[in-house]
CSV table of C-alpha atoms in Angstrom, one decimal:
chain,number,residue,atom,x,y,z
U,1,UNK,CA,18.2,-16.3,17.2
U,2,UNK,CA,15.7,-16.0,14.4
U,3,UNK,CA,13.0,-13.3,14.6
U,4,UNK,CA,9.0,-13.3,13.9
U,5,UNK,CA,7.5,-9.6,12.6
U,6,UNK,CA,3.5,-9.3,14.0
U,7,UNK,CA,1.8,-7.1,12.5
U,8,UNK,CA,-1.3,-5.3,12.7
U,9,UNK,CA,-3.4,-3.1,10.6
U,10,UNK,CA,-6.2,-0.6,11.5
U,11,UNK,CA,-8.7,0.7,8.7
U,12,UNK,CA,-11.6,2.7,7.3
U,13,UNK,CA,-14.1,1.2,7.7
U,14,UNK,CA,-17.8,1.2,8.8
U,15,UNK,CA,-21.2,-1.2,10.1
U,16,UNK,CA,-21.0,-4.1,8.0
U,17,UNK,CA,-17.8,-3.7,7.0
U,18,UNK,CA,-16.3,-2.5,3.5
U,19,UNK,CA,-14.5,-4.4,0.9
U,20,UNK,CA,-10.6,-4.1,1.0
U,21,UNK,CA,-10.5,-2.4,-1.9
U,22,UNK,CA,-12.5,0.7,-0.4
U,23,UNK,CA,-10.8,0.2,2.9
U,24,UNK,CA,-7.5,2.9,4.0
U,25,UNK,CA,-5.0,1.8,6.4
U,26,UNK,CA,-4.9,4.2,9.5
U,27,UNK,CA,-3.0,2.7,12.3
U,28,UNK,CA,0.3,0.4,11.6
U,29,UNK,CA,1.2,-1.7,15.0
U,30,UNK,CA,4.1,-3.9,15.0
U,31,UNK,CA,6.0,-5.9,17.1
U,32,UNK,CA,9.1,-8.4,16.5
U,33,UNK,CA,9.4,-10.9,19.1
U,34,UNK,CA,11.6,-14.3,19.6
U,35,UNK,CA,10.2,-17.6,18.9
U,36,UNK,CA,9.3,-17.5,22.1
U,37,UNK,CA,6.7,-14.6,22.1
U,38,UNK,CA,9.0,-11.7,23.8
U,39,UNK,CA,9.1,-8.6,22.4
U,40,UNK,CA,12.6,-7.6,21.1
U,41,UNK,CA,11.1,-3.8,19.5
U,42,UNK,CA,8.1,-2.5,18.2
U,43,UNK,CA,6.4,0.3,15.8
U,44,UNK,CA,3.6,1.9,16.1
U,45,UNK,CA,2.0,4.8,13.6
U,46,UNK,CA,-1.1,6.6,13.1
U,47,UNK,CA,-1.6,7.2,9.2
U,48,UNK,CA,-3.4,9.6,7.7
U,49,UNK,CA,-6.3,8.3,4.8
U,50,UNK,CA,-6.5,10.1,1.4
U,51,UNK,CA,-9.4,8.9,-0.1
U,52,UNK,CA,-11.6,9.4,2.8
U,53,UNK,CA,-10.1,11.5,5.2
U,54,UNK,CA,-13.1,11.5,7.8
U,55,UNK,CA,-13.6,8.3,10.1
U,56,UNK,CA,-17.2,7.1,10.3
U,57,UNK,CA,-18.5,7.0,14.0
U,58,UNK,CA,-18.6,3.1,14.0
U,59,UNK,CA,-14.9,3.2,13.0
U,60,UNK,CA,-14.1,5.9,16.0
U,61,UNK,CA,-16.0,3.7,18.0
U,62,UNK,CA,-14.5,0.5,17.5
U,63,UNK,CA,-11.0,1.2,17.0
U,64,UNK,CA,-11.0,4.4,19.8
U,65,UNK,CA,-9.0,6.4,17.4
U,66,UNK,CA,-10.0,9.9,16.8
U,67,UNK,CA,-10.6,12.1,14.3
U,68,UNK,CA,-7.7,14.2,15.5
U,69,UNK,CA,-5.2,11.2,15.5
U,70,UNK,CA,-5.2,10.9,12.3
U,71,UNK,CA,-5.3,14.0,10.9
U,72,UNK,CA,-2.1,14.9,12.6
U,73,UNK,CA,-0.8,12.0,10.5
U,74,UNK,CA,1.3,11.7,7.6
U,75,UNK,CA,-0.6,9.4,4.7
U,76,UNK,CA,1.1,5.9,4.4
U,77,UNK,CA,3.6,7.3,1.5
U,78,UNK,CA,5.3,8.7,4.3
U,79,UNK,CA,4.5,6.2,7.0
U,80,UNK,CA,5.4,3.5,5.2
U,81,UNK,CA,9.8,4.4,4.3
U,82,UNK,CA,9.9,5.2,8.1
U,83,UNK,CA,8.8,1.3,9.3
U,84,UNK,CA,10.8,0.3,6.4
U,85,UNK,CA,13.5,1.9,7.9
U,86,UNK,CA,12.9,0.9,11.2
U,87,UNK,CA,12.5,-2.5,10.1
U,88,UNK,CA,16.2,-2.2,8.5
U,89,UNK,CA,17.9,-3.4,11.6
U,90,UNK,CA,16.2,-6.2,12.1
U,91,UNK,CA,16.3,-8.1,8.5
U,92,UNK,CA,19.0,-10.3,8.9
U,93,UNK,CA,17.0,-12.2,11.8
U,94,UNK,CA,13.6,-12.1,10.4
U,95,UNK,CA,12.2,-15.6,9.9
U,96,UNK,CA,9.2,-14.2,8.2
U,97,UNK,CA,6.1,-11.9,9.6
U,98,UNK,CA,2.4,-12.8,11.0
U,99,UNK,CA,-0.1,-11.3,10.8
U,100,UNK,CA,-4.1,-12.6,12.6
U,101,UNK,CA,-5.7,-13.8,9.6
U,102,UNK,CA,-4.9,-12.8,5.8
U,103,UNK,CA,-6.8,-9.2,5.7
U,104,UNK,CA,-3.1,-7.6,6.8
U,105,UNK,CA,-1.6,-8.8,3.8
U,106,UNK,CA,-3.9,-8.2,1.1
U,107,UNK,CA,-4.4,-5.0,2.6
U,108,UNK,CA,-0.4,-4.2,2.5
U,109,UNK,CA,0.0,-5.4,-0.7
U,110,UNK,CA,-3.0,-3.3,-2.3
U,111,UNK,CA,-1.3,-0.6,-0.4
U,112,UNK,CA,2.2,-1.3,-2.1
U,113,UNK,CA,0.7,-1.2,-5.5
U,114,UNK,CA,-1.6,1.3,-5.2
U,115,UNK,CA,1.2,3.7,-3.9
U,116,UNK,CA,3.9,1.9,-5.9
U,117,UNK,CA,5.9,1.5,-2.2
U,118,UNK,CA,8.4,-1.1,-1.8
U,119,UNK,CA,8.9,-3.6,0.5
U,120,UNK,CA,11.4,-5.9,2.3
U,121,UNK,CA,8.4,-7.8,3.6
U,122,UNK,CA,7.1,-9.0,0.0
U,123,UNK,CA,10.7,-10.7,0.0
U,124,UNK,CA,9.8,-12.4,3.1
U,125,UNK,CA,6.8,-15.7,4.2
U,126,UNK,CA,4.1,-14.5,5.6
U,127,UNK,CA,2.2,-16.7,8.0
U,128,UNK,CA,-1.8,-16.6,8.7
U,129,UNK,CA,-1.6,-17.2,12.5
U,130,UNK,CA,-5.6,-17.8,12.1
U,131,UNK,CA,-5.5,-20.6,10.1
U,132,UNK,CA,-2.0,-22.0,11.5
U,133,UNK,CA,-3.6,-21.8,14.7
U,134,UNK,CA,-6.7,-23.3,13.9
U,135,UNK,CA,-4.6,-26.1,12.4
U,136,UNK,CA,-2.5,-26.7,15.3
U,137,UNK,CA,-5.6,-27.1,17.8
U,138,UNK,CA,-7.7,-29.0,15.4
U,139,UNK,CA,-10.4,-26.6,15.1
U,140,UNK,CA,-13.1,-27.2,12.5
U,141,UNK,CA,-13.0,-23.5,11.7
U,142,UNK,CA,-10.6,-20.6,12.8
U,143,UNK,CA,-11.3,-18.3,15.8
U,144,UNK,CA,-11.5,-14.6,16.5
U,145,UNK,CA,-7.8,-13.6,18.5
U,146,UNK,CA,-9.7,-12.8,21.7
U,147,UNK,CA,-11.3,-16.4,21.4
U,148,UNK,CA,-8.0,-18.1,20.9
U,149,UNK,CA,-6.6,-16.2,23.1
U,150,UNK,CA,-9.0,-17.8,25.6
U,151,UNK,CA,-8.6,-21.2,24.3
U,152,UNK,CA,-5.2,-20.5,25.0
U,153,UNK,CA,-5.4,-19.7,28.8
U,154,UNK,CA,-4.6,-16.4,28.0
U,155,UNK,CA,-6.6,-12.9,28.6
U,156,UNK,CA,-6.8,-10.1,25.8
U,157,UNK,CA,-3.8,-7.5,27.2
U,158,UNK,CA,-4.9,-4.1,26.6
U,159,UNK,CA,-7.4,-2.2,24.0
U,160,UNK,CA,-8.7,-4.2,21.4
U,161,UNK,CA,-8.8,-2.9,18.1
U,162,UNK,CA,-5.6,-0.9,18.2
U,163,UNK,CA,-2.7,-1.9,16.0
U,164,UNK,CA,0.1,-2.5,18.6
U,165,UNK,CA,-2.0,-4.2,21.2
U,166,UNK,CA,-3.5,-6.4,19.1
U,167,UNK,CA,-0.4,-7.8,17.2
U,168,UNK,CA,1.1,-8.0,21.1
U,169,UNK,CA,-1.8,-10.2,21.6
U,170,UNK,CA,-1.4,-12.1,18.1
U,171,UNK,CA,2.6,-12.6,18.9
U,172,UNK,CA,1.7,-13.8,22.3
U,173,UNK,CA,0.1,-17.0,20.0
U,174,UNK,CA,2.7,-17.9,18.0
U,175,UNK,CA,5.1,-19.7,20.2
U,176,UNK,CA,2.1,-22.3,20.1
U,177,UNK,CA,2.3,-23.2,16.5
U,178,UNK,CA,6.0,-22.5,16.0
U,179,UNK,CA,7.8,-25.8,15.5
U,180,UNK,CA,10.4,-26.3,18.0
């Protein structure tokens, strides 16, 4: 049975947002489910920034990962060859990887230039849940995952803003826009 990777990134960041460019990954969550949404394994990872090492409060705040979490990580050139490895078992079944909108894969792939780090997934479709979603329902523009989630009949499960729980929450979607 063919496999769907969810992913979900956590980053530097602070009020009003940054650009991507200026943005550092610091929290990997990922889960591979079936078509049908059930999770088959997962990864999870606190990384480590290099460029700015020290979270701003409004990025504490809204992620609820602390200062301490991350600097007890290793940075993402380390992070990065252990989900790789991780996701080693699983590439045979992958279908392709989703991610809740497209910020998750530009900021991977400025990651994997920017550190020169490989990846399986650049081999592999990406989908933008976001906008597939928004297609599927016929919305005239694409909704935040805890208000799709809601169109859905479904509640947010767990803490918003952390990497796992949030591509949980995102794989939990994509049996609605999977064909059959």
């Amino acid at each position: 049975m063919p496999h769907w990777l969810v992913i979900d990134l956590e980053a530097t960041t602070d009020e009003g947002g940054w650009p991507v460019t200026e943005m550092e990954i610091i929290e990997i969550g990922a889960t591979l489910v079936d078509r049908k949404g059930r999770e088959l394994d997962q990864f999870q990872r606190f990384v480590r920034p290099t460029r700015r090492p020290l979270l701003t409060p409004f990025c504490r705040e809204l992620t609820h990962i602390t200062q301490a979490n991350i600097d007890t990580a290793q940075p993402l050139t380390e992070v990065w060859p252990a989900f790789e490895r991780w996701l080693g078992q699983h590439h045979s079944r992958l279908d392709g990887w989703a991610s809740w909108g497209d910020y998750d894969r530009k900021q991977l792939l400025q990651e994997w230039q920017r550190l020169q780090l490989d990846s399986f997934l650049s081999q592999v479709p990406h989908m933008n849940l976001k906008q597939r979603f928004a297609k599927a329902r016929r919305l005239e523009r694409p909704l935040g995952l805890n208000g799709a989630l809601q169109l859905a009949g479904m509640q947010f499960n767990g803490q918003q803003h952390r990497a796992l729980e949030d591509a949980r929450n995102t794989a939990r979607l994509l049996p609605l826009v999977l064909p059959i």
